[in-house]
């Protein structure tokens, strides 16, 4: 049976990106100091630079087979300047849901535009089954011939660590990367101000001890958890949980009251890392999203 390959869907959009032409002139006045970080649920974050360049990392969708939905619907169609995916899994790779001018799928190397620098470092996807409540690694390796343990896991399990730098702030998106990369990876990462780490109480990606080891090694000013359950975005059958237990173990937690916050060189903590928790806040209109989902039924 032949398959129809529709290719990328950018040609279906009627929008234009004249703002990219204006931004590349470099004449726009800064909107703010530092970098704005917005949370879109799951592992999706938008970083907006002082010049207004927006970068969306890891938008999500449901598994294409529709046999195991994680979300109530696919990622809301969102305008953004640059889209980035850390790896080719459905909960991280919905670049087609972005009305974007530039798409960077599993970037390795450096991309620069206006006042933004994005660096991708090739690494390996892994889950820490020693701590996970549900041992997906065991299930996959028992009932298939696919090996998901680094360094021999196949391409779809590869991962790219993504560092976005703007406004003097360096933000690291860990993706679903293995918790113990080799020394050259740590050296390549350099200084990290804000670390976006996958943390939930099911320990789906890694255990709490591995999270702490990463924090101890990176020494970021701020840690932001992601990849956790949100009651009206993520479905229970995803098996994800909130990071409630992990948060209770942290000495300094700020529960943010909105889906966006701004990090600048003069407002980052200088002592032990602080945890900033977005909770159930997401930076899209969830009521409109649910209404659209209902109308499609």
Short mmCIF file of N, CA and C in Angstrom, two decimals, residues 133-277:
data_model
loop_
_atom_site.label_atom_id
_atom_site.label_comp_id
_atom_site.label_asym_id
_atom_site.label_seq_id
_atom_site.Cartn_x
_atom_site.Cartn_y
_atom_site.Cartn_z
N UNK A 133 8.30 4.88 38.18
CA UNK A 133 7.19 4.05 38.66
C UNK A 133 6.80 3.03 37.59
N UNK A 134 6.81 3.46 36.33
CA UNK A 134 6.49 2.57 35.21
C UNK A 134 7.76 2.36 34.40
N UNK A 135 8.18 1.12 34.27
CA UNK A 135 9.46 0.81 33.62
C UNK A 135 9.25 0.65 32.11
N UNK A 136 9.13 1.79 31.40
CA UNK A 136 8.93 1.75 29.96
C UNK A 136 10.14 1.14 29.24
N UNK A 137 11.31 1.37 29.78
CA UNK A 137 12.52 0.81 29.18
C UNK A 137 12.44 -0.71 29.15
N UNK A 138 12.05 -1.31 30.25
CA UNK A 138 11.91 -2.76 30.32
C UNK A 138 10.86 -3.26 29.34
N UNK A 139 9.71 -2.58 29.29
CA UNK A 139 8.63 -3.00 28.40
C UNK A 139 9.06 -2.96 26.94
N UNK A 140 9.70 -1.86 26.55
CA UNK A 140 10.10 -1.71 25.15
C UNK A 140 11.16 -2.73 24.77
N UNK A 141 12.16 -2.90 25.63
CA UNK A 141 13.25 -3.81 25.29
C UNK A 141 12.86 -5.27 25.43
N UNK A 142 11.80 -5.55 26.20
CA UNK A 142 11.32 -6.93 26.34
C UNK A 142 10.46 -7.35 25.15
N UNK A 143 9.60 -6.42 24.70
CA UNK A 143 8.63 -6.79 23.68
C UNK A 143 8.97 -6.27 22.28
N UNK A 144 10.17 -5.77 22.10
CA UNK A 144 10.63 -5.39 20.77
C UNK A 144 12.13 -5.60 20.69
N UNK A 145 12.66 -5.45 19.49
CA UNK A 145 14.11 -5.60 19.32
C UNK A 145 14.82 -4.26 19.35
N UNK A 146 14.13 -3.23 19.81
CA UNK A 146 14.71 -1.89 19.87
C UNK A 146 15.45 -1.71 21.19
N UNK A 147 16.69 -1.30 21.10
CA UNK A 147 17.48 -1.01 22.30
C UNK A 147 17.41 0.49 22.54
N UNK A 148 16.96 0.89 23.72
CA UNK A 148 16.77 2.31 23.98
C UNK A 148 17.82 2.88 24.92
N UNK A 149 18.83 2.07 25.25
CA UNK A 149 19.88 2.55 26.16
C UNK A 149 21.05 3.11 25.37
N UNK A 150 21.54 4.30 25.72
CA UNK A 150 22.72 4.86 25.05
C UNK A 150 23.92 3.94 25.27
N UNK A 151 24.89 3.91 24.35
CA UNK A 151 24.97 4.81 23.18
C UNK A 151 24.42 4.22 21.89
N UNK A 152 23.75 3.06 21.97
CA UNK A 152 23.33 2.36 20.75
C UNK A 152 21.86 2.54 20.39
N UNK A 153 21.15 3.42 21.10
CA UNK A 153 19.75 3.64 20.72
C UNK A 153 19.67 4.34 19.38
N UNK A 154 18.62 4.06 18.59
CA UNK A 154 18.55 4.55 17.22
C UNK A 154 18.22 6.03 17.13
N UNK A 155 18.14 6.52 15.92
CA UNK A 155 18.03 7.95 15.65
C UNK A 155 16.84 8.60 16.34
N UNK A 156 15.70 7.91 16.34
CA UNK A 156 14.50 8.51 16.94
C UNK A 156 14.64 8.71 18.44
N UNK A 157 15.65 8.06 19.02
CA UNK A 157 15.88 8.22 20.45
C UNK A 157 17.03 9.18 20.74
N UNK A 158 17.65 9.72 19.71
CA UNK A 158 18.70 10.70 19.93
C UNK A 158 18.09 12.00 20.46
N UNK A 159 18.92 12.83 21.05
CA UNK A 159 18.44 14.05 21.70
C UNK A 159 19.45 15.16 21.45
N UNK A 160 18.97 16.38 21.41
CA UNK A 160 19.86 17.53 21.30
C UNK A 160 19.61 18.44 22.50
N UNK A 161 20.63 18.70 23.27
CA UNK A 161 20.54 19.72 24.31
C UNK A 161 20.51 21.07 23.62
N UNK A 162 19.60 21.93 24.03
CA UNK A 162 19.43 23.23 23.39
C UNK A 162 19.71 24.34 24.39
N UNK A 163 20.62 25.24 24.02
CA UNK A 163 20.91 26.42 24.84
C UNK A 163 20.51 27.66 24.05
N UNK A 164 19.61 28.45 24.63
CA UNK A 164 19.18 29.71 24.03
C UNK A 164 19.80 30.84 24.84
N UNK A 165 20.50 31.73 24.16
CA UNK A 165 21.17 32.84 24.84
C UNK A 165 20.65 34.16 24.28
N UNK A 166 20.14 35.01 25.16
CA UNK A 166 19.71 36.34 24.77
C UNK A 166 19.63 37.21 26.02
N UNK A 167 19.83 38.50 25.86
CA UNK A 167 19.75 39.40 26.99
C UNK A 167 20.74 39.09 28.09
N UNK A 168 21.86 38.44 27.74
CA UNK A 168 22.87 38.10 28.73
C UNK A 168 22.54 36.88 29.56
N UNK A 169 21.43 36.17 29.23
CA UNK A 169 20.98 35.01 30.00
C UNK A 169 21.09 33.76 29.14
N UNK A 170 21.61 32.68 29.73
CA UNK A 170 21.75 31.41 29.03
C UNK A 170 20.76 30.39 29.61
N UNK A 171 19.84 29.94 28.75
CA UNK A 171 18.77 29.03 29.15
C UNK A 171 19.00 27.68 28.49
N UNK A 172 19.05 26.62 29.29
CA UNK A 172 19.26 25.26 28.80
C UNK A 172 17.97 24.47 28.84
N UNK A 173 17.59 23.88 27.71
CA UNK A 173 16.48 22.92 27.65
C UNK A 173 17.09 21.52 27.58
N UNK A 174 16.84 20.72 28.63
CA UNK A 174 17.46 19.40 28.74
C UNK A 174 16.78 18.37 27.84
N UNK A 175 15.57 18.66 27.36
CA UNK A 175 14.85 17.65 26.59
C UNK A 175 14.62 16.41 27.43
N UNK A 176 14.78 15.23 26.82
CA UNK A 176 14.75 13.96 27.56
C UNK A 176 16.15 13.36 27.55
N UNK A 177 17.14 14.19 27.72
CA UNK A 177 18.52 13.71 27.62
C UNK A 177 18.89 12.78 28.76
N UNK A 178 19.87 11.91 28.51
CA UNK A 178 20.35 11.02 29.56
C UNK A 178 20.94 11.85 30.71
N UNK A 179 20.80 11.36 31.93
CA UNK A 179 21.21 12.17 33.08
C UNK A 179 22.71 12.24 33.31
N UNK A 180 23.46 11.35 32.67
CA UNK A 180 24.91 11.33 32.92
C UNK A 180 25.68 11.38 31.59
N UNK A 181 25.63 12.50 30.88
CA UNK A 181 26.40 12.61 29.64
C UNK A 181 27.89 12.65 29.94
N UNK A 182 28.73 12.39 28.95
CA UNK A 182 30.18 12.42 29.16
C UNK A 182 30.69 13.84 29.43
N UNK A 183 31.91 13.92 29.91
CA UNK A 183 32.49 15.20 30.35
C UNK A 183 32.49 16.25 29.24
N UNK A 184 32.71 15.84 27.99
CA UNK A 184 32.79 16.83 26.93
C UNK A 184 31.46 17.56 26.72
N UNK A 185 30.36 16.90 27.09
CA UNK A 185 29.06 17.56 26.98
C UNK A 185 28.93 18.65 28.04
N UNK A 186 29.32 18.35 29.25
CA UNK A 186 29.29 19.36 30.31
C UNK A 186 30.17 20.55 29.95
N UNK A 187 31.33 20.25 29.39
CA UNK A 187 32.25 21.33 28.98
C UNK A 187 31.62 22.20 27.91
N UNK A 188 30.91 21.57 26.96
CA UNK A 188 30.28 22.32 25.87
C UNK A 188 29.15 23.19 26.37
N UNK A 189 28.46 22.75 27.42
CA UNK A 189 27.34 23.53 27.95
C UNK A 189 27.80 24.85 28.56
N UNK A 190 28.92 24.83 29.24
CA UNK A 190 29.42 26.07 29.85
C UNK A 190 28.49 26.59 30.93
N UNK A 191 28.48 27.91 31.11
CA UNK A 191 27.65 28.53 32.14
C UNK A 191 26.17 28.44 31.76
N UNK A 192 25.38 27.99 32.70
CA UNK A 192 23.93 27.92 32.51
C UNK A 192 23.26 28.73 33.62
N UNK A 193 22.43 29.68 33.22
CA UNK A 193 21.72 30.49 34.21
C UNK A 193 20.37 29.88 34.59
N UNK A 194 19.64 29.38 33.60
CA UNK A 194 18.32 28.80 33.83
C UNK A 194 18.29 27.41 33.20
N UNK A 195 18.03 26.39 34.02
CA UNK A 195 18.00 25.00 33.54
C UNK A 195 16.56 24.50 33.54
N UNK A 196 16.06 24.13 32.37
CA UNK A 196 14.73 23.55 32.22
C UNK A 196 14.88 22.04 32.25
N UNK A 197 14.45 21.41 33.36
CA UNK A 197 14.71 19.99 33.57
C UNK A 197 13.40 19.20 33.68
N UNK A 198 13.35 18.00 33.07
CA UNK A 198 12.14 17.17 33.15
C UNK A 198 12.00 16.52 34.52
N UNK A 199 11.00 16.96 35.28
CA UNK A 199 10.81 16.45 36.65
C UNK A 199 9.32 16.20 36.89
N UNK A 200 8.98 14.98 37.26
CA UNK A 200 7.63 14.72 37.77
C UNK A 200 7.72 13.55 38.73
N UNK A 201 6.68 13.37 39.54
CA UNK A 201 6.76 12.38 40.60
C UNK A 201 6.72 10.94 40.11
N UNK A 202 6.36 10.71 38.85
CA UNK A 202 6.48 9.36 38.30
C UNK A 202 7.92 9.06 37.90
N UNK A 203 8.74 10.13 37.89
CA UNK A 203 10.15 10.01 37.50
C UNK A 203 10.28 9.36 36.12
N UNK A 204 9.44 9.85 35.21
CA UNK A 204 9.33 9.28 33.87
C UNK A 204 10.66 9.33 33.12
N UNK A 205 11.36 10.46 33.22
CA UNK A 205 12.64 10.61 32.51
C UNK A 205 13.81 10.27 33.42
N UNK A 206 13.78 10.77 34.66
CA UNK A 206 14.89 10.50 35.57
C UNK A 206 14.44 10.60 37.01
N UNK A 207 15.19 9.93 37.89
CA UNK A 207 14.91 9.97 39.32
C UNK A 207 15.37 11.27 39.94
N UNK A 208 14.89 11.52 41.14
CA UNK A 208 15.22 12.76 41.82
C UNK A 208 16.71 12.90 42.11
N UNK A 209 17.38 11.76 42.37
CA UNK A 209 18.83 11.84 42.63
C UNK A 209 19.58 12.25 41.37
N UNK A 210 19.10 11.82 40.21
CA UNK A 210 19.75 12.21 38.96
C UNK A 210 19.50 13.70 38.67
N UNK A 211 18.28 14.17 38.97
CA UNK A 211 18.00 15.59 38.80
C UNK A 211 18.94 16.42 39.67
N UNK A 212 19.11 15.99 40.92
CA UNK A 212 19.99 16.73 41.83
C UNK A 212 21.43 16.71 41.35
N UNK A 213 21.86 15.59 40.79
CA UNK A 213 23.24 15.49 40.28
C UNK A 213 23.46 16.47 39.13
N UNK A 214 22.45 16.64 38.28
CA UNK A 214 22.55 17.60 37.18
C UNK A 214 22.63 19.02 37.73
N UNK A 215 21.79 19.32 38.72
CA UNK A 215 21.80 20.65 39.33
C UNK A 215 23.16 20.92 39.98
N UNK A 216 23.69 19.93 40.68
CA UNK A 216 24.99 20.10 41.33
C UNK A 216 26.11 20.34 40.32
N UNK A 217 26.00 19.69 39.17
CA UNK A 217 27.05 19.83 38.16
C UNK A 217 26.92 21.16 37.40
N UNK A 218 25.69 21.53 37.05
CA UNK A 218 25.47 22.76 36.26
C UNK A 218 25.59 24.02 37.11
N UNK A 219 25.10 23.91 38.35
CA UNK A 219 25.04 25.08 39.25
C UNK A 219 24.31 26.26 38.60
N UNK A 220 23.09 26.04 38.10
CA UNK A 220 22.33 27.14 37.51
C UNK A 220 21.79 28.06 38.61
N UNK A 221 21.44 29.27 38.24
CA UNK A 221 20.80 30.17 39.20
C UNK A 221 19.36 29.74 39.46
N UNK A 222 18.68 29.23 38.41
CA UNK A 222 17.27 28.87 38.50
C UNK A 222 17.05 27.52 37.83
N UNK A 223 16.21 26.69 38.44
CA UNK A 223 15.77 25.42 37.85
C UNK A 223 14.26 25.52 37.61
N UNK A 224 13.83 25.16 36.40
CA UNK A 224 12.40 25.17 36.06
C UNK A 224 11.99 23.76 35.68
N UNK A 225 11.11 23.11 36.46
CA UNK A 225 10.66 21.76 36.09
C UNK A 225 9.65 21.80 34.95
N UNK A 226 9.64 20.74 34.16
CA UNK A 226 8.65 20.57 33.08
C UNK A 226 8.43 19.09 32.86
N UNK A 227 7.63 18.74 31.83
CA UNK A 227 7.33 17.34 31.52
C UNK A 227 6.51 16.71 32.65
N UNK A 228 5.52 17.45 33.16
CA UNK A 228 4.69 16.94 34.24
C UNK A 228 3.20 17.08 33.89
N UNK A 229 2.37 16.48 34.72
CA UNK A 229 0.92 16.43 34.49
C UNK A 229 0.25 17.77 34.80
N UNK A 230 -0.60 18.23 33.88
CA UNK A 230 -1.47 19.39 34.10
C UNK A 230 -2.90 18.93 33.80
N UNK A 231 -3.79 19.09 34.75
CA UNK A 231 -5.09 18.41 34.75
C UNK A 231 -5.91 18.61 33.49
N UNK A 232 -5.90 19.80 32.87
CA UNK A 232 -6.75 20.03 31.70
C UNK A 232 -5.95 20.15 30.40
N UNK A 233 -4.68 19.78 30.47
CA UNK A 233 -3.83 19.75 29.27
C UNK A 233 -3.36 18.32 29.00
N UNK A 234 -2.87 17.67 30.05
CA UNK A 234 -2.31 16.34 29.95
C UNK A 234 -3.30 15.31 30.47
N UNK A 235 -3.44 14.19 29.78
CA UNK A 235 -4.36 13.15 30.21
C UNK A 235 -3.70 12.21 31.23
N UNK A 236 -4.52 11.60 32.07
CA UNK A 236 -4.01 10.67 33.08
C UNK A 236 -3.26 9.50 32.46
N UNK A 237 -3.74 9.06 31.28
CA UNK A 237 -3.11 7.89 30.67
C UNK A 237 -1.70 8.16 30.16
N UNK A 238 -1.27 9.42 30.21
CA UNK A 238 0.14 9.71 29.91
C UNK A 238 1.06 9.11 30.96
N UNK A 239 0.51 8.81 32.14
CA UNK A 239 1.20 8.29 33.33
C UNK A 239 2.06 9.35 34.02
N UNK A 240 2.09 10.57 33.49
CA UNK A 240 2.83 11.64 34.14
C UNK A 240 2.11 12.07 35.41
N UNK A 241 2.88 12.59 36.34
CA UNK A 241 2.33 13.12 37.57
C UNK A 241 2.84 14.55 37.78
N UNK A 242 2.29 15.23 38.75
CA UNK A 242 2.83 16.55 39.10
C UNK A 242 4.18 16.36 39.79
N UNK A 243 4.97 17.43 39.95
CA UNK A 243 6.24 17.32 40.68
C UNK A 243 6.10 17.65 42.17
N UNK A 244 4.94 17.39 42.75
CA UNK A 244 4.64 17.80 44.13
C UNK A 244 5.68 17.28 45.13
N UNK A 245 6.00 15.99 45.06
CA UNK A 245 6.94 15.41 46.02
C UNK A 245 8.32 16.02 45.86
N UNK A 246 8.75 16.18 44.62
CA UNK A 246 10.07 16.77 44.37
C UNK A 246 10.14 18.21 44.86
N UNK A 247 9.08 18.97 44.61
CA UNK A 247 9.06 20.36 45.05
C UNK A 247 9.18 20.47 46.56
N UNK A 248 8.56 19.54 47.29
CA UNK A 248 8.61 19.57 48.75
C UNK A 248 10.03 19.32 49.27
N UNK A 249 10.87 18.74 48.44
CA UNK A 249 12.25 18.46 48.84
C UNK A 249 13.18 19.64 48.58
N UNK A 250 12.71 20.66 47.87
CA UNK A 250 13.57 21.77 47.46
C UNK A 250 13.54 22.89 48.50
N UNK A 251 14.70 23.46 48.82
CA UNK A 251 14.76 24.48 49.87
C UNK A 251 14.19 25.84 49.47
N UNK A 252 14.17 26.15 48.18
CA UNK A 252 13.73 27.48 47.75
C UNK A 252 12.88 27.33 46.49
N UNK A 253 11.56 27.41 46.66
CA UNK A 253 10.63 27.25 45.55
C UNK A 253 9.77 28.49 45.42
N UNK A 254 9.70 29.03 44.21
CA UNK A 254 8.80 30.13 43.91
C UNK A 254 7.70 29.59 43.01
N UNK A 255 6.46 29.68 43.49
CA UNK A 255 5.32 29.22 42.70
C UNK A 255 4.81 30.42 41.90
N UNK A 256 5.13 30.43 40.64
CA UNK A 256 4.83 31.58 39.79
C UNK A 256 3.32 31.73 39.63
N UNK A 257 2.87 32.98 39.54
CA UNK A 257 1.44 33.24 39.45
C UNK A 257 0.98 33.52 38.03
N UNK A 258 1.82 33.24 37.05
CA UNK A 258 1.48 33.44 35.65
C UNK A 258 2.30 32.48 34.81
N UNK A 259 2.00 32.43 33.51
CA UNK A 259 2.70 31.51 32.60
C UNK A 259 3.96 32.11 32.03
N UNK A 260 4.28 33.36 32.38
CA UNK A 260 5.49 34.00 31.88
C UNK A 260 6.27 34.62 33.02
N UNK A 261 7.57 34.70 32.84
CA UNK A 261 8.44 35.39 33.77
C UNK A 261 9.64 35.91 32.99
N UNK A 262 10.39 36.83 33.58
CA UNK A 262 11.54 37.43 32.90
C UNK A 262 12.79 37.20 33.74
N UNK A 263 13.85 36.74 33.07
CA UNK A 263 15.14 36.56 33.71
C UNK A 263 16.13 37.54 33.12
N UNK A 264 16.80 38.27 33.99
CA UNK A 264 17.83 39.21 33.57
C UNK A 264 19.03 39.04 34.48
N UNK A 265 20.15 39.54 34.04
CA UNK A 265 21.39 39.35 34.81
C UNK A 265 21.31 39.94 36.20
N UNK A 266 20.45 40.95 36.40
CA UNK A 266 20.37 41.59 37.70
C UNK A 266 19.26 41.04 38.60
N UNK A 267 18.52 40.03 38.15
CA UNK A 267 17.49 39.47 39.01
C UNK A 267 17.65 37.97 39.25
N UNK A 268 18.78 37.42 38.82
CA UNK A 268 19.05 36.00 39.06
C UNK A 268 19.64 35.81 40.45
N UNK A 269 19.24 34.79 41.17
CA UNK A 269 19.81 34.54 42.50
C UNK A 269 21.29 34.20 42.40
N UNK A 270 22.04 34.59 43.40
CA UNK A 270 23.49 34.35 43.38
C UNK A 270 23.91 33.30 44.38
N UNK A 271 22.98 32.81 45.21
CA UNK A 271 23.30 31.77 46.18
C UNK A 271 22.93 30.42 45.60
N UNK A 272 22.27 29.56 46.39
CA UNK A 272 21.87 28.25 45.90
C UNK A 272 20.78 28.38 44.84
N UNK A 273 20.68 27.40 43.94
CA UNK A 273 19.66 27.47 42.89
C UNK A 273 18.25 27.59 43.44
N UNK A 274 17.46 28.42 42.80
CA UNK A 274 16.05 28.58 43.14
C UNK A 274 15.22 27.79 42.15
N UNK A 275 14.12 27.22 42.60
CA UNK A 275 13.20 26.51 41.71
C UNK A 275 12.03 27.44 41.41
N UNK A 276 11.79 27.70 40.14
CA UNK A 276 10.62 28.45 39.70
C UNK A 276 9.64 27.46 39.08
N UNK A 277 8.42 27.42 39.63
CA UNK A 277 7.43 26.42 39.23
C UNK A 277 6.23 27.12 38.60
#
